CSV table of C-alpha atoms and ligand atoms in Angstrom, one decimal:
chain,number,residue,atom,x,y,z
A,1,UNK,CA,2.1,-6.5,16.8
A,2,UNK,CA,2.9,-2.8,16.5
A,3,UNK,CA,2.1,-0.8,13.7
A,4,UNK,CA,5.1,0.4,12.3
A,5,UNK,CA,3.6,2.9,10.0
A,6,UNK,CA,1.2,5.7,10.1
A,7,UNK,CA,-2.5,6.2,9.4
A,8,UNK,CA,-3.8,6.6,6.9
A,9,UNK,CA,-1.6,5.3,3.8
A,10,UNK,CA,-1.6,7.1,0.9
A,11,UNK,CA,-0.8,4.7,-1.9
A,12,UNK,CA,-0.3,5.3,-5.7
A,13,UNK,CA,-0.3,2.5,-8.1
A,14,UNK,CA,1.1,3.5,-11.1
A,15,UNK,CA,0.2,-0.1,-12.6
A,16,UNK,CA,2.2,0.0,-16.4
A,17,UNK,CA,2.3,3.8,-16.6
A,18,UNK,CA,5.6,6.5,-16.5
A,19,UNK,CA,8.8,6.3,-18.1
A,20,UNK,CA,11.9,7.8,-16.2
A,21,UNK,CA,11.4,11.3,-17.4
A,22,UNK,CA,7.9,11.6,-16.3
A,23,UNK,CA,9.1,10.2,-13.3
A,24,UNK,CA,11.4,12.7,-12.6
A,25,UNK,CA,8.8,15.4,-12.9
A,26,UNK,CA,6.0,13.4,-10.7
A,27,UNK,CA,9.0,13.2,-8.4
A,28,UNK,CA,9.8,17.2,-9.1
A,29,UNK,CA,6.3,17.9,-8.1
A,30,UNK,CA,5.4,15.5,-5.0
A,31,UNK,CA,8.5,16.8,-3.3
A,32,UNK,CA,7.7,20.4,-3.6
A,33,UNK,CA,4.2,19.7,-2.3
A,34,UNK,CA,4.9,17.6,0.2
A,35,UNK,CA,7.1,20.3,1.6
A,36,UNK,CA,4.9,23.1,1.3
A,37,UNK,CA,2.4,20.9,3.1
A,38,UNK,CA,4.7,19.3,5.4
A,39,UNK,CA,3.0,19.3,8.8
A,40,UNK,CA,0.0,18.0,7.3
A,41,UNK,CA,1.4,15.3,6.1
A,42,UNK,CA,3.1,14.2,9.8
A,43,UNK,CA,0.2,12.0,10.4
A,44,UNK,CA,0.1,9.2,7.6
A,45,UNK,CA,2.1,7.1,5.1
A,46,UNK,CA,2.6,7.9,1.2
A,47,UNK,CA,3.6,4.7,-0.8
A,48,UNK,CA,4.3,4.9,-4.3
A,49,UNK,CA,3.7,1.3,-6.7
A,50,UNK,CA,5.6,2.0,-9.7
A,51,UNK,CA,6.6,-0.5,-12.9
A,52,UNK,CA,9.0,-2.9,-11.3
A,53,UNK,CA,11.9,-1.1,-13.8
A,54,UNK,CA,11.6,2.5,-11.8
A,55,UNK,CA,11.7,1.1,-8.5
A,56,UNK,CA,15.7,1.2,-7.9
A,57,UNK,CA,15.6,4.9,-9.6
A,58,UNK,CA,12.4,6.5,-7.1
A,59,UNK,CA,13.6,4.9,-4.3
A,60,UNK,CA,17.3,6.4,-4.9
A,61,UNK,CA,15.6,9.6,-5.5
A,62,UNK,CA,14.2,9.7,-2.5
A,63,UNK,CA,16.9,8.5,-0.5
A,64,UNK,CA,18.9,11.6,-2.1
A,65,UNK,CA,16.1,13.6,-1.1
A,66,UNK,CA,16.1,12.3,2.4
A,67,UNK,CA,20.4,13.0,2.2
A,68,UNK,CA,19.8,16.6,1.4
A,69,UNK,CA,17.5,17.3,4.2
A,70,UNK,CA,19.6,15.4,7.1
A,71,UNK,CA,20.1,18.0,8.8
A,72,UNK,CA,16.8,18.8,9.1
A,73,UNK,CA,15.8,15.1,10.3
A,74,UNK,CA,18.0,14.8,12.5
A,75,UNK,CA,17.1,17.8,14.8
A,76,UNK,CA,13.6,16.9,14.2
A,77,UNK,CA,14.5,13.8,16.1
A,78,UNK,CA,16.5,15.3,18.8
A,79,UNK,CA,19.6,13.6,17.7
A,80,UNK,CA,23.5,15.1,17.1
A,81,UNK,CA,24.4,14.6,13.8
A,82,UNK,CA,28.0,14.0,14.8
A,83,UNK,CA,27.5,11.7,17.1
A,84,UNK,CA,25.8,9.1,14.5
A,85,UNK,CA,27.4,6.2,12.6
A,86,UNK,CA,27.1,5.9,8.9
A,87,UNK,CA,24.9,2.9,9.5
A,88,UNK,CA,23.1,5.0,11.7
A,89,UNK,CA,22.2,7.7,9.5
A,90,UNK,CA,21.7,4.9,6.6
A,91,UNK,CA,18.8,3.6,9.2
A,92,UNK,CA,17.6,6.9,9.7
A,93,UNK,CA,16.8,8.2,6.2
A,94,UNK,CA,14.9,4.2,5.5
A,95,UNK,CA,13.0,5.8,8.0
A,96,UNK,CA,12.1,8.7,7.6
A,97,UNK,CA,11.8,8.4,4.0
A,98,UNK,CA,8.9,10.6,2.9
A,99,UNK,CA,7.5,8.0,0.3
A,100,UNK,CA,7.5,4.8,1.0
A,101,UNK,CA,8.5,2.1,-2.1
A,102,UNK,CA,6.3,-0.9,-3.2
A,103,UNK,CA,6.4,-3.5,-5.9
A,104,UNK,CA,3.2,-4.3,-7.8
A,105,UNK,CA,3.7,-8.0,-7.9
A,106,UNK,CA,6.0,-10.7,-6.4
A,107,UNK,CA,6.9,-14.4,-7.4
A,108,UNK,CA,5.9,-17.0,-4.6
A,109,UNK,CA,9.5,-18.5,-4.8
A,110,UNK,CA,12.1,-15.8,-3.9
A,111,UNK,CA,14.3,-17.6,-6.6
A,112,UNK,CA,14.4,-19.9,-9.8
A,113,UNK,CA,13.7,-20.7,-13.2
A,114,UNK,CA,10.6,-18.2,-13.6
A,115,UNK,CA,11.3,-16.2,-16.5
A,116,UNK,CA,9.9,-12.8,-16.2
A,117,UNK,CA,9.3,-12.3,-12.6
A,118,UNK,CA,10.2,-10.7,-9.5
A,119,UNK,CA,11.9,-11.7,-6.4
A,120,UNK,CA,10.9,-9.9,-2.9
A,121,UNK,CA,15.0,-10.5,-3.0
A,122,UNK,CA,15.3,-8.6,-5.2
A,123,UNK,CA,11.8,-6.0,-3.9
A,124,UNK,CA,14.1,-6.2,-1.0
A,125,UNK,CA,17.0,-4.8,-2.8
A,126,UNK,CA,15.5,-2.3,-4.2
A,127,UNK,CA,14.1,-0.8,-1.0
A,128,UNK,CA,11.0,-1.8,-0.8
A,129,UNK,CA,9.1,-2.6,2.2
A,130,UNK,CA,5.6,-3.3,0.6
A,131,UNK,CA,4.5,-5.2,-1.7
A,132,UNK,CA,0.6,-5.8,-3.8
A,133,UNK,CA,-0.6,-9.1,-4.2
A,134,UNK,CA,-3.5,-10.4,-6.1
A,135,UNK,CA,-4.5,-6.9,-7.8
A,136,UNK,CA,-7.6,-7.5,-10.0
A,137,UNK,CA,-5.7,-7.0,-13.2
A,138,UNK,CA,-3.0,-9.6,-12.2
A,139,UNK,CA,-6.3,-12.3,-11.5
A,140,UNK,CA,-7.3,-11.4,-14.6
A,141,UNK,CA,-4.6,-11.1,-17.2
A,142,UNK,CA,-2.5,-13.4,-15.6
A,143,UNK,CA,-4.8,-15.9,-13.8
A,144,UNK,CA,-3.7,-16.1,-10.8
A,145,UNK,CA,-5.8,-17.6,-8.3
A,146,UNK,CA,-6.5,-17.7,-4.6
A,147,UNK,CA,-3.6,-20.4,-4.0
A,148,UNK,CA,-1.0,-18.4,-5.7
A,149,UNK,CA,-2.2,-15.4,-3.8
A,150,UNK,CA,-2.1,-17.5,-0.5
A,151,UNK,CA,1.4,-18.8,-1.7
A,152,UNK,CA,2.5,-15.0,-2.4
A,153,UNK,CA,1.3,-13.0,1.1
A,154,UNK,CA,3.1,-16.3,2.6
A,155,UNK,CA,6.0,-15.4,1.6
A,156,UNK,CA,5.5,-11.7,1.9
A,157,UNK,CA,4.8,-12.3,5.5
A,158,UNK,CA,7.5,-13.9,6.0
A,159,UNK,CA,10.1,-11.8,4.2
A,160,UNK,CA,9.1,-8.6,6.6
A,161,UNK,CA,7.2,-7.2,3.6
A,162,UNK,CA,4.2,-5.1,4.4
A,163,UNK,CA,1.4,-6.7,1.9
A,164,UNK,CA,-1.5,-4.5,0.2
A,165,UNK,CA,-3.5,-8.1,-0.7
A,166,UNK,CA,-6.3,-6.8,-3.2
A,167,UNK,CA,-9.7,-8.4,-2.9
A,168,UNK,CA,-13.2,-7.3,-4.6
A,169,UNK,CA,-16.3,-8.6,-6.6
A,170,UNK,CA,-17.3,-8.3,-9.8
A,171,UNK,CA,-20.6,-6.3,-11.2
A,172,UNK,CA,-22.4,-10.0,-12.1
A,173,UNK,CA,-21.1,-11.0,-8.3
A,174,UNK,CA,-22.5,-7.7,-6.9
A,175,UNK,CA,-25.8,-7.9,-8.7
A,176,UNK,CA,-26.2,-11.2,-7.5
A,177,UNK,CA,-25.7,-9.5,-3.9
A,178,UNK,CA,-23.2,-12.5,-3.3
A,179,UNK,CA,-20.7,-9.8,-2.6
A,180,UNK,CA,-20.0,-9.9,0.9
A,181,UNK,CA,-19.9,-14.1,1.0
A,182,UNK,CA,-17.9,-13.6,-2.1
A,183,UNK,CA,-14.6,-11.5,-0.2
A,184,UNK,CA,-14.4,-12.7,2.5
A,185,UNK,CA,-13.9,-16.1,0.7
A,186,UNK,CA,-11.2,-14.7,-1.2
A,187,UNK,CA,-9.7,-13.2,2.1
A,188,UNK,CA,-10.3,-16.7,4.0
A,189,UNK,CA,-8.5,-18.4,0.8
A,190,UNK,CA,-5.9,-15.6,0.6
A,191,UNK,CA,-4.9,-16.8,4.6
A,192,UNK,CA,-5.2,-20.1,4.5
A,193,UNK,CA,-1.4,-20.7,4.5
A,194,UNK,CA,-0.6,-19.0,7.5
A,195,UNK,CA,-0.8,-19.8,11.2
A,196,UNK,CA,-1.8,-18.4,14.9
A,197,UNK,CA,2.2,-18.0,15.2
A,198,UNK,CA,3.0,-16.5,12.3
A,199,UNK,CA,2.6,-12.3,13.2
A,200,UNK,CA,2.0,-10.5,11.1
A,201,UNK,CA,0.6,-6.7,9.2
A,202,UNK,CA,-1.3,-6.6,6.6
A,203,UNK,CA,-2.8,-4.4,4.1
A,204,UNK,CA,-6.0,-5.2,2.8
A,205,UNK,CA,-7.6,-3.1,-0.1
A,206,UNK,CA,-11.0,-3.5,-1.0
A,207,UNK,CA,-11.5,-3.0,-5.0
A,208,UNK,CA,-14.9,-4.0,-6.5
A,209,UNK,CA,-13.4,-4.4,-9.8
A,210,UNK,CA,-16.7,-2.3,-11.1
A,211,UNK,CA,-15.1,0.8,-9.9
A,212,UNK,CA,-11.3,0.3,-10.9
A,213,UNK,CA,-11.3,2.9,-13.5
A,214,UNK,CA,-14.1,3.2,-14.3
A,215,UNK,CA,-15.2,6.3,-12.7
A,216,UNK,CA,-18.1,4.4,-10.2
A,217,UNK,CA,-17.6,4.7,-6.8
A,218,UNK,CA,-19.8,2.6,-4.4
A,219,UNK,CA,-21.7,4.1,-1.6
A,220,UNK,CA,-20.0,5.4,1.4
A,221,UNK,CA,-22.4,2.7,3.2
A,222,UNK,CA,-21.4,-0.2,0.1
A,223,UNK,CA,-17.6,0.6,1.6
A,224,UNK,CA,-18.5,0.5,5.4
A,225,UNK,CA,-20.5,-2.7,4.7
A,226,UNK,CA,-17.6,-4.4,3.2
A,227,UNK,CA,-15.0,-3.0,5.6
A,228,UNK,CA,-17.2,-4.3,8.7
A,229,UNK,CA,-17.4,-7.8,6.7
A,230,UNK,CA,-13.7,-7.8,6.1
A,231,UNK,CA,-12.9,-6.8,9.9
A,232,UNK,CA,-15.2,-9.5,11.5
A,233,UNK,CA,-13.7,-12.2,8.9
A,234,UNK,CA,-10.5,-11.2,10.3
A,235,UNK,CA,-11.2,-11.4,14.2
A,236,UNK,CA,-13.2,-14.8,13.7
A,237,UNK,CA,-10.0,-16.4,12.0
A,238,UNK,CA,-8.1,-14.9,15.1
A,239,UNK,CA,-11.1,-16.4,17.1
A,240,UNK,CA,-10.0,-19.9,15.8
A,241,UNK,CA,-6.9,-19.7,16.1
A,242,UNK,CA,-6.1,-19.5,12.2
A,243,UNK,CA,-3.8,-16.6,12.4
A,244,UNK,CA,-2.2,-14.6,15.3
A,245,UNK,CA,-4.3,-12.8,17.5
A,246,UNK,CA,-1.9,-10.0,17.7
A,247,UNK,CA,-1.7,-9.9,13.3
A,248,UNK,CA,-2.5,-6.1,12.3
A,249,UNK,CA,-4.6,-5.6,9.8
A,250,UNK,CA,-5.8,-2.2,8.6
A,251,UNK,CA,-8.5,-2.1,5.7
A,252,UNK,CA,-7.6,0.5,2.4
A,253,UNK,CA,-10.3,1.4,-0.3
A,254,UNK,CA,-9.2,1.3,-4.1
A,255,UNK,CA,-11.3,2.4,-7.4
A,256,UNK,CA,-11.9,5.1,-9.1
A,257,UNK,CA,-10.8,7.3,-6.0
A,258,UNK,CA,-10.0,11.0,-6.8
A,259,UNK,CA,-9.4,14.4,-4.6
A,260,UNK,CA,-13.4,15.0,-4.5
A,261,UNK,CA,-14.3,11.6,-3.7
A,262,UNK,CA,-11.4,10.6,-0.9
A,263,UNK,CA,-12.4,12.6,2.5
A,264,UNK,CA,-15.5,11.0,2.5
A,265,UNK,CA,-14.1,7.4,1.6
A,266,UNK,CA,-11.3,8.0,4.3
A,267,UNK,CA,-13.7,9.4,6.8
A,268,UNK,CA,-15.4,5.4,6.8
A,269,UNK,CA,-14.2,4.5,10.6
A,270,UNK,CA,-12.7,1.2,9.4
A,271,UNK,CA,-11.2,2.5,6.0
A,272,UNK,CA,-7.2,3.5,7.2
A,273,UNK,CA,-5.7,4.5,3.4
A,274,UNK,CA,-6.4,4.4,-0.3
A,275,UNK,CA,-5.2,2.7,-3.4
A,276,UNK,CA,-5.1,4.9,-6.1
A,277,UNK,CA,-4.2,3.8,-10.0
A,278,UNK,CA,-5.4,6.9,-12.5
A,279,UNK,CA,-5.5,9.8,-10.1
A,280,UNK,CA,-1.8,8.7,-8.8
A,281,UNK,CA,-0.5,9.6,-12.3
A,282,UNK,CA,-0.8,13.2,-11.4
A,283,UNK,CA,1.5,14.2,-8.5
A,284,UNK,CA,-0.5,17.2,-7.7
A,285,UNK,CA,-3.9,14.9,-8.0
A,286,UNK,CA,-2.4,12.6,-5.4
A,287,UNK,CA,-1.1,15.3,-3.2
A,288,UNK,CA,-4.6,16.9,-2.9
A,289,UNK,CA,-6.2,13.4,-2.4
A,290,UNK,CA,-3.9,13.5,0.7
A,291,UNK,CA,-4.8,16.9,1.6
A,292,UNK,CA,-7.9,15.8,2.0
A,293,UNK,CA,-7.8,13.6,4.5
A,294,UNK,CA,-7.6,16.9,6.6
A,295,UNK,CA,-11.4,17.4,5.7
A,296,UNK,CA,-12.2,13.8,6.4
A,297,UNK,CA,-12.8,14.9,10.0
A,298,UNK,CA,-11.8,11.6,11.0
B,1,LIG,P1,-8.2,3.4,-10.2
B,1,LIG,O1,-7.4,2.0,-9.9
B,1,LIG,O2,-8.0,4.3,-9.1
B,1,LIG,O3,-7.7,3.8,-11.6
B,1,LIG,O4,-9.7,3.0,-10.3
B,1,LIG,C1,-7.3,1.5,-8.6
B,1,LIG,C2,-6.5,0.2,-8.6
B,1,LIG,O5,-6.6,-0.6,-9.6
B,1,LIG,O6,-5.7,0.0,-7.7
């Protein structure tokens, strides 16, 4: 299955931070960097996670964004301006949109009587084409378990939804140096539901819930070690036939990542993006963490 999107992805969750008018000015900011920086950024993909309430406003921002530079686009993709539909140039600017829109959470029914939560309908809607499922905060404060997760990257899948499924130990797992048997459990149990003709991309971020915010990154070898394990989980489930052979998977890094610590995390051959939560608050802080995959030498 093609990847659709490019390497590495950038990707800020904003977990229950930012009201509109800070959003304005991270938006303010990320848009004057990204064009001062432009060419650098040709190569990869910036997703931003907000609170499920900002999503419509960001991504009509940066559809209006995307309006204002048409012209621009458009020659950049050898195309005649005049010559293109309105559905057509609609297409074009989902596109090329120069930060891509992603919920934090989704229901595993896409309707019903489920007070308080979202519909990928409605993710959909909104214009977003990813979506995170199981965060470590979510298993935690709202106990959610490997079969919800399953249920949830199910349905992802299957709604054309590109998923950023969260998996990760925690320090008394680690300690016990159960870690590795301990994800690729939760990424066996997170699979279960699908099947070899089901194709599909995937996301998958590795947070040891240790680090998330709290400042402690693991080794560059502690991330290669898990990345391998995750990767070679992946291909033997191919191997028997327990999800497509052609599914795409691409493995992310999240916790406590920052601008000094990211070109050597993205420089991990298996690592292909970040999830950042604290460091994505700061538009300029996420910009350089991007900047850096320059340095990354990868
Ligand atoms: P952090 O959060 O970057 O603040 O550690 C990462 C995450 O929870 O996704």
């Amino acid at each position: 299955m093609p990847n659709l999107y490019k390497k590495p992805f950038i990707i800020a969750n904003w977990k229950m931070n930012h009201g509109f008018e800070s959003t304005d000015i991270w938006l303010d900011k990320f848009f004057r960097a990204f064009y001062s920086n432009r060419e650098k950024f040709d190569n990869l993909t910036f997703v931003i996670c907000p609170a499920t309430i900002l999503l419509d406003y960001i991504d009509s921002e940066v559809m209006d964004e995307g309006l204002e530079q048409l012209e621009d686009i458009i020659a950049k993709r050898k195309q005649t301006l005049s010559r293109l539909t309105d559905e057509e140039i609609d297409k074009i600017l989902i596109e090329e949109k120069i930060i891509k829109i992603g919920g934090q959470d989704c229901h595993y029914e896409l309707s019903g009587s489920f007070t308080g939560n979202t519909s990928l309908l409605n993710l959909k809607e909104v214009g977003c084409e990813f979506v995170i499922i199981g965060h470590s905060e979510r298993r935690e404060f709202n106990a959610e378990g490997n079969q919800i997760i399953a249920k949830k990257l199910n349905l992802a899948i299957s709604q054309k939804f590109m998923p950023i499924l969260c998996i990760g130990e925690n320090l008394a797992v680690r300690n016990k140096k159960e870690h590795i048997n301990f994800v690729q459990e939760q990424l066996k149990e997170a699979l279960a539901m699908l099947d070899s003709n089901q194709s599909f991309e995937l996301l998958i971020a590795y947070e040891p819930i240790w680090s998330i915010g709290s400042g402690n990154v693991p080794t560059i070898l502690e991330i290669k070690e898990i990345s391998d394990a995750i990767i070679a989980t992946i291909n033997e489930l191919k191997s028997q036939n327990k999800i497509a052979n052609n599914a795409n998977v691409s493995v992310l890094y999240g916790g406590s990542v920052n601008s000094k610590n990211s070109a050597s995390i993205l420089a991990i051959d298996n690592i292909d993006g970040l999830l950042i939560g604290k460091a994505s608050l700061e538009a300029d802080e996420f910009v350089e963490i991007a900047l850096s995959y320059q340095s990354s030498a990868k």
